[in-house]
XYZ file of C-alpha atoms in Angstrom:
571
model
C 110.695 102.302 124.314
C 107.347 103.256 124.468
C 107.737 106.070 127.204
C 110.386 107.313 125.080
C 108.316 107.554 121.708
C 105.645 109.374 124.049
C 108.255 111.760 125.254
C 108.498 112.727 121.896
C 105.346 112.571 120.453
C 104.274 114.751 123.767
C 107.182 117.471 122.486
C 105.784 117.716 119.356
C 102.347 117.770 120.954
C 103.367 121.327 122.255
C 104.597 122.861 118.999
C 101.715 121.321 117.410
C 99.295 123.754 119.684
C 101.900 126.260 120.483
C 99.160 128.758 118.927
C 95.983 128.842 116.924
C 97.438 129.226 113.695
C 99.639 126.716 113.713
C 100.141 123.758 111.172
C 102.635 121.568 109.606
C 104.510 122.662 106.487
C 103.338 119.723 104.050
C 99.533 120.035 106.194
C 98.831 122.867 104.185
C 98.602 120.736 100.921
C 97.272 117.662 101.971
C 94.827 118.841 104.667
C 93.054 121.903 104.045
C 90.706 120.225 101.464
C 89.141 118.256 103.912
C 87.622 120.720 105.443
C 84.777 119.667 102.718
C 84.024 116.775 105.103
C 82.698 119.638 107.637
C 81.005 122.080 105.063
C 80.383 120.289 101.750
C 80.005 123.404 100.104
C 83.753 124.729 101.430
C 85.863 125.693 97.795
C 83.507 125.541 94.971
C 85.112 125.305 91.973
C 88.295 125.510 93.406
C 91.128 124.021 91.269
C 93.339 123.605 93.758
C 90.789 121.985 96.312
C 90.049 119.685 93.549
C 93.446 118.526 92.444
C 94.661 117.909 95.813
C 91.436 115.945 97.024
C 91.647 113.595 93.896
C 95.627 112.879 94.707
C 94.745 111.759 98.387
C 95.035 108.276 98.735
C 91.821 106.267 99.286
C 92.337 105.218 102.700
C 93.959 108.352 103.493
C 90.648 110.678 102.386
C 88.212 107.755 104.211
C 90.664 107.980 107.595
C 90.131 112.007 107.599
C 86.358 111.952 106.564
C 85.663 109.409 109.528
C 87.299 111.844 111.573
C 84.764 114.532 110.453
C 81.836 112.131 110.529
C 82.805 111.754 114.280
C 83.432 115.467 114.774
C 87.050 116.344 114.774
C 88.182 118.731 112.495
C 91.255 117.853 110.118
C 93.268 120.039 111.489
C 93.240 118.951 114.749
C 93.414 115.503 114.281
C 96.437 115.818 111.701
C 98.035 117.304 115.319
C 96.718 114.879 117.402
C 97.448 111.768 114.932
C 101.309 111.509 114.629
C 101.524 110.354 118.349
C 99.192 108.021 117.973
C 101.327 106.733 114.954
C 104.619 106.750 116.178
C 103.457 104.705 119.051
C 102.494 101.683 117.271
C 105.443 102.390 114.634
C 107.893 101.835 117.637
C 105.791 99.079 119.337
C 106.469 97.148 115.375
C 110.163 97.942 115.515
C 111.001 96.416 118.776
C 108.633 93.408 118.121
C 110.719 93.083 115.089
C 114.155 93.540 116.225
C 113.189 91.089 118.998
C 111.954 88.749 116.583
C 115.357 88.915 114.779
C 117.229 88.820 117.819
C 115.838 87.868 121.519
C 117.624 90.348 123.147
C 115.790 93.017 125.196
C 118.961 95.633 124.282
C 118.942 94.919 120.798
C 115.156 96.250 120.811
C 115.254 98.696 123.122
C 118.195 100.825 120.871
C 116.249 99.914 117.458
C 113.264 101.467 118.663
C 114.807 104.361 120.025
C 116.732 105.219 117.339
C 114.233 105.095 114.870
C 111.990 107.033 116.915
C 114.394 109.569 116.893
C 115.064 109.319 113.006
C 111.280 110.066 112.475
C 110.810 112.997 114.750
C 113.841 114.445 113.461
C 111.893 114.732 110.131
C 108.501 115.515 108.943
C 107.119 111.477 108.281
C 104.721 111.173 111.357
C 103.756 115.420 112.315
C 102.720 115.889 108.384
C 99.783 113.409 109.051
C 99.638 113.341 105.519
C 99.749 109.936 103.638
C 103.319 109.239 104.071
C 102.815 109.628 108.550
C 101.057 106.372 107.740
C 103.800 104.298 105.676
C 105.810 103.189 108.423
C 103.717 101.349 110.781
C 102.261 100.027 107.894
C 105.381 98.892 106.441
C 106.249 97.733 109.949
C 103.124 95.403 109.978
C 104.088 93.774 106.723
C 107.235 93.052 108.037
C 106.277 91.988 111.002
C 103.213 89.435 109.807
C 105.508 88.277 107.049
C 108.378 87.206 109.278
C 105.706 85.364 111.816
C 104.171 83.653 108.682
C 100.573 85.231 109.555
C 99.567 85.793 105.724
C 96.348 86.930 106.187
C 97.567 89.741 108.079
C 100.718 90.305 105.569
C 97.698 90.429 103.222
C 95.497 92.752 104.781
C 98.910 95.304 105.536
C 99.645 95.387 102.095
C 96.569 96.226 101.283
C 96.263 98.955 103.597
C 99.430 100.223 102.378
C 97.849 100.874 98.622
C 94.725 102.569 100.608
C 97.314 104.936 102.443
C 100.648 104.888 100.533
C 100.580 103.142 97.346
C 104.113 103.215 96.047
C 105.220 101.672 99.187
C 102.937 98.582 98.400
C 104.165 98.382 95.022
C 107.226 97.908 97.192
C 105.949 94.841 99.278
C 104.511 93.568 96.421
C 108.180 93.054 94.952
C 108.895 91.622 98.301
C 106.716 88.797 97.841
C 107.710 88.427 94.274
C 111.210 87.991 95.527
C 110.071 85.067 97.630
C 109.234 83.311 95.013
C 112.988 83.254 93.367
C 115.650 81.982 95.016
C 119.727 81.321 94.460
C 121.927 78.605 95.566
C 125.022 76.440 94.449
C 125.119 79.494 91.313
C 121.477 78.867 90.256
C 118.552 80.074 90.326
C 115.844 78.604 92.111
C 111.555 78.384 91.721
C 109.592 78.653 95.703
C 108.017 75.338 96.039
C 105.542 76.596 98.602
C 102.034 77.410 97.145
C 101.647 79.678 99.830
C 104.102 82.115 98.793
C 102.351 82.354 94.718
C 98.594 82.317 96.491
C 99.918 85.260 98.743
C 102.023 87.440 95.498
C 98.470 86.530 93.309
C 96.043 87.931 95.704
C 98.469 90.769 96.677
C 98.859 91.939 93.034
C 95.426 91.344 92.169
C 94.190 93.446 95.603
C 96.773 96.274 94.828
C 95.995 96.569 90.958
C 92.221 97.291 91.729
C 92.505 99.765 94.009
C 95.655 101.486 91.739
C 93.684 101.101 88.829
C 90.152 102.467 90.434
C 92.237 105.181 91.901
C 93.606 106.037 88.378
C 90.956 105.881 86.447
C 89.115 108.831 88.694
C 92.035 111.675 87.373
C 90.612 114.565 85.942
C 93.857 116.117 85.879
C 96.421 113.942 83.840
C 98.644 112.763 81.726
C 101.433 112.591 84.035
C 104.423 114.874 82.950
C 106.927 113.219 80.645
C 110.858 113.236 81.224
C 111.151 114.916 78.122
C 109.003 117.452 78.962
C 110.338 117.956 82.748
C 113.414 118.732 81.793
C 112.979 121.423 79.685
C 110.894 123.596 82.414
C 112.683 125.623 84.963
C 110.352 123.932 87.888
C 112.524 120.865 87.985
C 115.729 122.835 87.868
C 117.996 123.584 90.562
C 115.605 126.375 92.862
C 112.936 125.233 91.155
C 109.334 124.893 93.083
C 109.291 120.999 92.044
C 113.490 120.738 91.708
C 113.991 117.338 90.691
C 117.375 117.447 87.786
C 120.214 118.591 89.846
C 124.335 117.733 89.203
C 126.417 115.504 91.003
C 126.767 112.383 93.446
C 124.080 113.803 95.714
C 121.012 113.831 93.336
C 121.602 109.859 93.343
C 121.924 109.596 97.099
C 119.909 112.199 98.957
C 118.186 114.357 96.424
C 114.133 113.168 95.149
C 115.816 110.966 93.017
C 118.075 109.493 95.560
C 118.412 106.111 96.925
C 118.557 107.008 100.786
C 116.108 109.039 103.239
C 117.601 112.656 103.825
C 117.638 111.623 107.184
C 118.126 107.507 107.074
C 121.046 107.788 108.720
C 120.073 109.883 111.602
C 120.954 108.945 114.437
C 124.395 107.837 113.592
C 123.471 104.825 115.515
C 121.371 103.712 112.649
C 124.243 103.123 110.677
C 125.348 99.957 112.305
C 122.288 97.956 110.979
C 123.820 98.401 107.409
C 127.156 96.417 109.300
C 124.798 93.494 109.853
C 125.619 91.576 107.398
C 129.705 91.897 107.464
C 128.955 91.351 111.762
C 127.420 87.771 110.765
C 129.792 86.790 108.263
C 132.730 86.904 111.111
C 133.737 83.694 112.450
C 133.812 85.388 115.877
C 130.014 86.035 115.600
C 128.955 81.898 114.901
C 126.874 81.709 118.292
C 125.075 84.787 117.660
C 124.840 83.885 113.911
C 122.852 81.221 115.013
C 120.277 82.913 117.335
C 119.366 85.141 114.301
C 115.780 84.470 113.038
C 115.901 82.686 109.740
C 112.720 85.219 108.518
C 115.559 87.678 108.462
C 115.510 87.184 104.822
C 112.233 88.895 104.617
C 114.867 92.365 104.972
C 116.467 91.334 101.988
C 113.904 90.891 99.745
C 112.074 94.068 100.699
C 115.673 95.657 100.194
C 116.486 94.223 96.252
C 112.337 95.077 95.662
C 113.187 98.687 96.736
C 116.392 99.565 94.709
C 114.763 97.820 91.614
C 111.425 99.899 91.937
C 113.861 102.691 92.978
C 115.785 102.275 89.252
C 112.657 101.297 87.329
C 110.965 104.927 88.747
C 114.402 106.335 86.948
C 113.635 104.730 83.880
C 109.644 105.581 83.796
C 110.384 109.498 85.623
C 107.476 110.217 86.397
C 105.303 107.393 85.710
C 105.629 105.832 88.944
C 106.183 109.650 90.683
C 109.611 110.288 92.407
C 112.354 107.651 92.689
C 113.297 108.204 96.212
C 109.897 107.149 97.279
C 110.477 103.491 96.705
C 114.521 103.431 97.750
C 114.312 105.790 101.192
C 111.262 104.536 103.129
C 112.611 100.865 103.048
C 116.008 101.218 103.577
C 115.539 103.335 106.429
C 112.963 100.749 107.744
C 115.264 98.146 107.265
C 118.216 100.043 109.302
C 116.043 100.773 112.027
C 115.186 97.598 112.601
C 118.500 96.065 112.093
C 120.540 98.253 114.108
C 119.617 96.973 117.720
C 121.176 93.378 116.401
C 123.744 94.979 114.825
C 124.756 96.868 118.420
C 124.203 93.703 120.713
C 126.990 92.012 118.747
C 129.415 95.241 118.193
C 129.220 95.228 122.279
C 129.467 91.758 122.531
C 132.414 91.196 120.505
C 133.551 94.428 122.352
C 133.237 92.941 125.955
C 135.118 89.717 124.880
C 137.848 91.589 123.463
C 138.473 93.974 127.066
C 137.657 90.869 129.115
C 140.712 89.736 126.989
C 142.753 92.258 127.176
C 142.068 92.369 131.197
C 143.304 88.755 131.476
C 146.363 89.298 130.245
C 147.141 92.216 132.223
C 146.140 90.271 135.649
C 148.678 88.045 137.754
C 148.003 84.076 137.653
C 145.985 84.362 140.902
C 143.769 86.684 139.661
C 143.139 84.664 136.313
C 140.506 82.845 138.308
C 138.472 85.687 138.652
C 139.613 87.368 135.525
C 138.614 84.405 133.729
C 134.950 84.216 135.223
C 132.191 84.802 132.478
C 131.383 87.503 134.998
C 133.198 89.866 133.777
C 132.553 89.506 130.199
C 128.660 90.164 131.748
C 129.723 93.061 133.783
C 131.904 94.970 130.466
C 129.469 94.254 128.609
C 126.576 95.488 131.085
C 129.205 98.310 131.248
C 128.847 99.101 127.743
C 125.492 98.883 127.557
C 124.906 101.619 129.844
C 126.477 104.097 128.326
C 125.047 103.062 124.767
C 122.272 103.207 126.196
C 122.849 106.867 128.180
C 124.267 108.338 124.704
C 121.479 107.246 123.334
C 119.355 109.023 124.960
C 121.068 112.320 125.598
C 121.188 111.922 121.642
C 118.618 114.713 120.859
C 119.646 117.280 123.110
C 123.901 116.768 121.888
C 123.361 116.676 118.144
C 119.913 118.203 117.137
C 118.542 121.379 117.161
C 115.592 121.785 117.622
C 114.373 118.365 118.209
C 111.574 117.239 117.281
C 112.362 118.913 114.088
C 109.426 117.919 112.551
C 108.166 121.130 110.101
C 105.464 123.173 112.275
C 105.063 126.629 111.568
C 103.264 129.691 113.697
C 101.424 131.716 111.350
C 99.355 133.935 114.632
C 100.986 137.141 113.307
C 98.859 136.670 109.985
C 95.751 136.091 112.657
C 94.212 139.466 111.327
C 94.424 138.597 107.838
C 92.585 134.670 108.430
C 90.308 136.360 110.745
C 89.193 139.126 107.968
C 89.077 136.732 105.044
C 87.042 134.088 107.525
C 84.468 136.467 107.320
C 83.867 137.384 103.619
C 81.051 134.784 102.132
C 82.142 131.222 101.333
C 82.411 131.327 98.038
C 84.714 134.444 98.061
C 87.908 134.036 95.690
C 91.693 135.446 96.460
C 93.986 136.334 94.128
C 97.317 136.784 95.197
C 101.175 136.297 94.534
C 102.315 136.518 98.131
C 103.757 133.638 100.061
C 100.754 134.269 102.548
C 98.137 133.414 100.484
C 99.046 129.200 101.041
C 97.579 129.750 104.930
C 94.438 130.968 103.729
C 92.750 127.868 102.659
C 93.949 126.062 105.616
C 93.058 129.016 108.207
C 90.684 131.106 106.661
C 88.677 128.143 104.297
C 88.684 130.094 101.141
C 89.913 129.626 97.749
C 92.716 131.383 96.545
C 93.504 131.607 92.862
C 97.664 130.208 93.293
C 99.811 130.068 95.750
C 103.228 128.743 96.020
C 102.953 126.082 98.010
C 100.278 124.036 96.084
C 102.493 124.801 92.872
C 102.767 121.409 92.234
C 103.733 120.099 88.249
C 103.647 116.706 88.071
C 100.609 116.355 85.880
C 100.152 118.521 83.218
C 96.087 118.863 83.317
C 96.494 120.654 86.519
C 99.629 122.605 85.747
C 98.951 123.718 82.830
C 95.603 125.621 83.643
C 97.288 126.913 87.549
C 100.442 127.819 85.133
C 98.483 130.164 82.911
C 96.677 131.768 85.958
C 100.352 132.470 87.706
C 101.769 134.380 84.676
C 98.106 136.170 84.233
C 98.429 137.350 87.676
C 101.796 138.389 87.079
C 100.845 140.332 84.288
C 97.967 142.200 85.934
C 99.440 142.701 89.324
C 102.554 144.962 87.849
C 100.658 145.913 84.494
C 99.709 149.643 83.607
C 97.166 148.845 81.001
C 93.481 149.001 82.657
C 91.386 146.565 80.411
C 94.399 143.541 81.094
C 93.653 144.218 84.873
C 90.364 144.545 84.265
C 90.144 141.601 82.469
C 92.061 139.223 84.399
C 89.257 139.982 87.208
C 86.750 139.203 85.428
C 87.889 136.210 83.827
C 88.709 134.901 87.422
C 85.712 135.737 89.328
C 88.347 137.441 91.358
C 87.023 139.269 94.741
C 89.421 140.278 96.417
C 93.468 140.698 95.591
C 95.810 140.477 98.721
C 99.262 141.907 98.304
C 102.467 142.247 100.064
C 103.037 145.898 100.669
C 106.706 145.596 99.230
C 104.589 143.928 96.091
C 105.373 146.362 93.779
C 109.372 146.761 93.805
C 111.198 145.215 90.896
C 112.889 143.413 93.435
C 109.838 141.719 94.778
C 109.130 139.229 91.116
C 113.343 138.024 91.552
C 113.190 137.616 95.523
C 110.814 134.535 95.156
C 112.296 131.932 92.863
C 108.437 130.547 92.527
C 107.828 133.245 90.475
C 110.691 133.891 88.802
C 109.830 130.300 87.171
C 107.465 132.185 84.405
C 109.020 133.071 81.779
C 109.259 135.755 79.996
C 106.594 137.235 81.600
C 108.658 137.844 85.195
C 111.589 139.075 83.617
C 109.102 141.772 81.536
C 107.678 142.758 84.392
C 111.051 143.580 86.378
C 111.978 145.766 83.556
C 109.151 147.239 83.602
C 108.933 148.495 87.056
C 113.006 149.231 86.658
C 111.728 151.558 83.826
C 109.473 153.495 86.429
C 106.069 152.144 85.121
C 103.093 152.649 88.318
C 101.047 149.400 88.229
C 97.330 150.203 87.954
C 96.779 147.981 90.644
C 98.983 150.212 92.601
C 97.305 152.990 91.882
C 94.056 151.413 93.097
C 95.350 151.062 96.437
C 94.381 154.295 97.886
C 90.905 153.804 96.376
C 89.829 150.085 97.133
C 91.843 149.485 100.390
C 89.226 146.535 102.475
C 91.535 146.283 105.067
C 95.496 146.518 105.455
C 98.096 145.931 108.053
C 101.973 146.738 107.916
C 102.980 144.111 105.864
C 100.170 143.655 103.615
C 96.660 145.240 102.126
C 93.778 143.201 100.954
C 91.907 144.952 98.266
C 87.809 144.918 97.065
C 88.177 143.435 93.517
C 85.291 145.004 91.847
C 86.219 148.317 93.276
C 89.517 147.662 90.906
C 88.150 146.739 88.168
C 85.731 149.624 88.140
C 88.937 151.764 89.123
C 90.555 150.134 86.139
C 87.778 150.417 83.675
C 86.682 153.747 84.596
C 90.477 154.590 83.668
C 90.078 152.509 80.138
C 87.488 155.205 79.879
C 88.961 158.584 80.605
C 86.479 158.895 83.293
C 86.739 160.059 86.845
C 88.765 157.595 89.160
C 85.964 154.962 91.160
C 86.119 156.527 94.974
């Protein structure tokens, strides 16, 4: 299991340094910041820096900065890291399937299958807090089944550090212990351990949620109310969130399951676990299973109750799916090696049957042998097993699918805005300008990807400077452009060399968002209006390529004030 996992990890591994300007999609939020760790001084004043620094987790942040302390750059270790994760998140599952079952198969297909769940999606390569929820989770599982509570204790805790809405969800765990139901009543857990271990778990967790709260510079958290009025949670929206039909509740950010929880389809069977044990034909193996088993089921009703209870509070508690997904997908990965062993099992007895009965009375003898209940079952098992295995390569494409992205044709643009002083500030509406924090370590003024709108003191202000960048960008008044500069502390303005079409604003749906300031500015250029900025270009060109030209701020703004004035264009 574990030379499989490495296979994997060592797959990624190669699109993770396919080039130097490579980095996982989600990476470029959560990682570029650190880079502070290196170069204190990297992103003064930078909003964006700021806003995503004070979201990281604090064991997340620590992990990175002890990274830097000891010389490796974020960047490289957020390549380097999901290996190193997935390795002891497989180790967990199979010491957990085999704790539910004994039976080297049953482990051997739960590990592999979620290993191939996980690289199949972006959990582990993002190295960003949520690479670290399921060994974590894994470990509380684990401990808590084996009765070790000081190590239950210390996972949970680490969980809050790294993840915290997944420890809100083994806190529910352990509050499900202490309720139980038999002969249609409710029952009260008579074992002090179980309250000592929910007390000092809810205590631990509600310090660090609270001390981690009360540093936010950038709240309130966005209401319902107000979500739903704003085109950002809409269908196409940057943050879309409110969507129509069965699948928002299922798959969507406010769905119960993982996108990919049931990938590989042999994850499924662990849900057919419990309907597998019920059947009379499955007492023996009914008994093997490991009475700690229940430990799955409370983590499961704790999930879909935080999962409904996020619905209620949206967005108190952030998305929904975060509480639902993670653990049922835990809980199927670790479930469906059992679930196999007695599919196959019940499988064998019912060809070995079936043989008999087609065999003369002097072959019963041999027919009857539990050797050949061992052999169809062996049988079986092997080509499970071989499936299994050729699993990637039959049904996914690419695999690992895991969100990497080779930005070396932009290498002239990181290289050129590398070398402008540290303090220098973007401004820019192109897709292009969310690689230039991570590559280049300079601020840029927005960008799509760190567009985030979940709390309202950050929005609000990176809202304002989106639509005044619309406005300047396609504007033919000289003192707005001007202005906007200036206000800004803008140096230098990067655009796409298609920037100034009318069908440039409508092509991204980011922008489109702004209203009614994108839909002004289409008709505008449909009307025939020249941009000043555009007009600049000629003038205060730094440095341009065939898809996009970087130019010198001030040399606008004197272009555009010298304009304001009548006087002769700035050369």
């Amino acid at each position: 299991s574990l030379a499989i996992a490495l296979c994997y990890g060592w797959l990624a591994l190669q699109q993770a340094f396919a080039g130097e300007y490579v980095v996982q999609d989600d990476a470029r939020q959560h990682v570029f910041w650190m880079q502070r760790f290196l170069a204190p001084d990297m992103f003064p004043n930078d909003l964006i820096a700021d806003y995503f620094q004070e979201a990281a987790p604090l064991g997340y942040a620590a992990f990175y900065q002890l990274g830097a302390i000891l010389g490796v750059s974020p960047l490289f270790l957020s390549k380097i890291l999901p290996l190193f994760l997935s390795l002891i998140t497989v180790g967990l599952v199979y010491e957990i399937s085999w704790a539910l079952l004994p039976v080297p198969l049953g482990s051997i297909i739960a590990a592999v299958s979620f290993s191939q769940s996980v690289w199949y999606s972006s959990e582990h390569a993002s190295a960003t807090p949520r690479a670290f929820l399921y060994p974590i989770l894994f470990a509380f599982i684990y401990f808590l089944m084996r009765q070790k509570y000081v190590m239950t204790l210390v996972s949970i805790i680490l969980q809050s550090l790294f993840y915290p809405q997944v420890s809100l969800v083994c806190l529910g765990a352990l509050a499900v212990r202490l309720v139980g139901w038999k002969n249609r009543r409710f029952w009260w857990s008579k074992s002090h351990v179980n309250y000592a271990l929910f007390a000092v778990s809810f205590c631990a967790i509600a310090g660090i949620l609270l001390y981690a709260s009360g540093q936010s510079d950038f709240g309130p958290v966005i209401s319902r109310a107000e979500a739903m009025v704003m085109p950002e949670f809409q269908a196409n929206g940057r943050n879309e969130f409110f969507n129509d039909g069965l699948y928002f509740w299922l798959y969507d950010r406010g769905g119960l399951f993982h996108q990919r929880g049931f990938t590989p389809a042999t994850l499924v069977a662990g849900a057919l676990l419990p309907i597998l044990l019920w059947l009379p034909t499955n007492r023996e193996r009914r008994s093997q299973i490991c009475p700690q088993v229940w430990v799955l089921i409370q983590l499961l009703v704790a999930s879909i109750g935080l999962f409904f209870l996020a619905h209620l509070v949206l967005f108190k508690l952030h998305l929904p799916n975060r509480y639902s997904s993670h653990a049922i997908r835990a809980i199927l990965g670790v479930t469906c090696g059992v679930s196999w062993v007695i599919i196959l099992d019940n499988l064998a007895a019912l060809l070995a049957t079936i043989w008999r009965r087609k065999k003369t009375h002097s072959e019963n003898k041999i027919s009857q042998s539990p050797v050949l209940r061992q052999a169809i079952f062996l049988s079986l098992a092997t080509t499970l097993i071989g499936v299994l295995l050729a699993y990637p390569a039959l049904f996914f494409d690419p695999f690992p699918r895991v969100g990497y992205y080779n930005f070396s044709d932009s290498a002239k643009l990181f290289e050129y805005y590398a070398a402008q002083p540290q303090d220098t500030v973007v401004a820019s509406l192109s897709p292009s300008s969310g690689n230039i924090p991570m590559f280049s370590g300079r601020t840029v003024l927005v960008s799509p990807e760190h567009a985030l709108a979940y709390h309202t003191g950050y929005y609000s202000e990176f809202s304002q400077r989106v639509e005044d960048l619309i406005e300047a960008q396609f504007t033919d008044k000289p003192a707005l452009l001007s202005k906007v500069i200036s206000t800004y502390e803008i140096d230098s303005w990067l655009l796409d060399n298609s920037a100034f079409w009318a069908e440039y604003i409508s092509t991204y749906s980011w922008l489109m968002q702004y209203q009614p300031i994108a839909d002004n500015m289409i008709q505008q250029l449909e009307n025939g209006s020249q941009p000043v900025l555009q007009k600049s270009i000629l003038t205060c060109t730094s440095i341009s390529t065939d898809t996009w030209t970087a130019l010198d701020a001030k040399c606008v703004k004197i272009f555009a004030d010298n304009l304001s004035d009548g006087l002769p264009k700035a050369s």
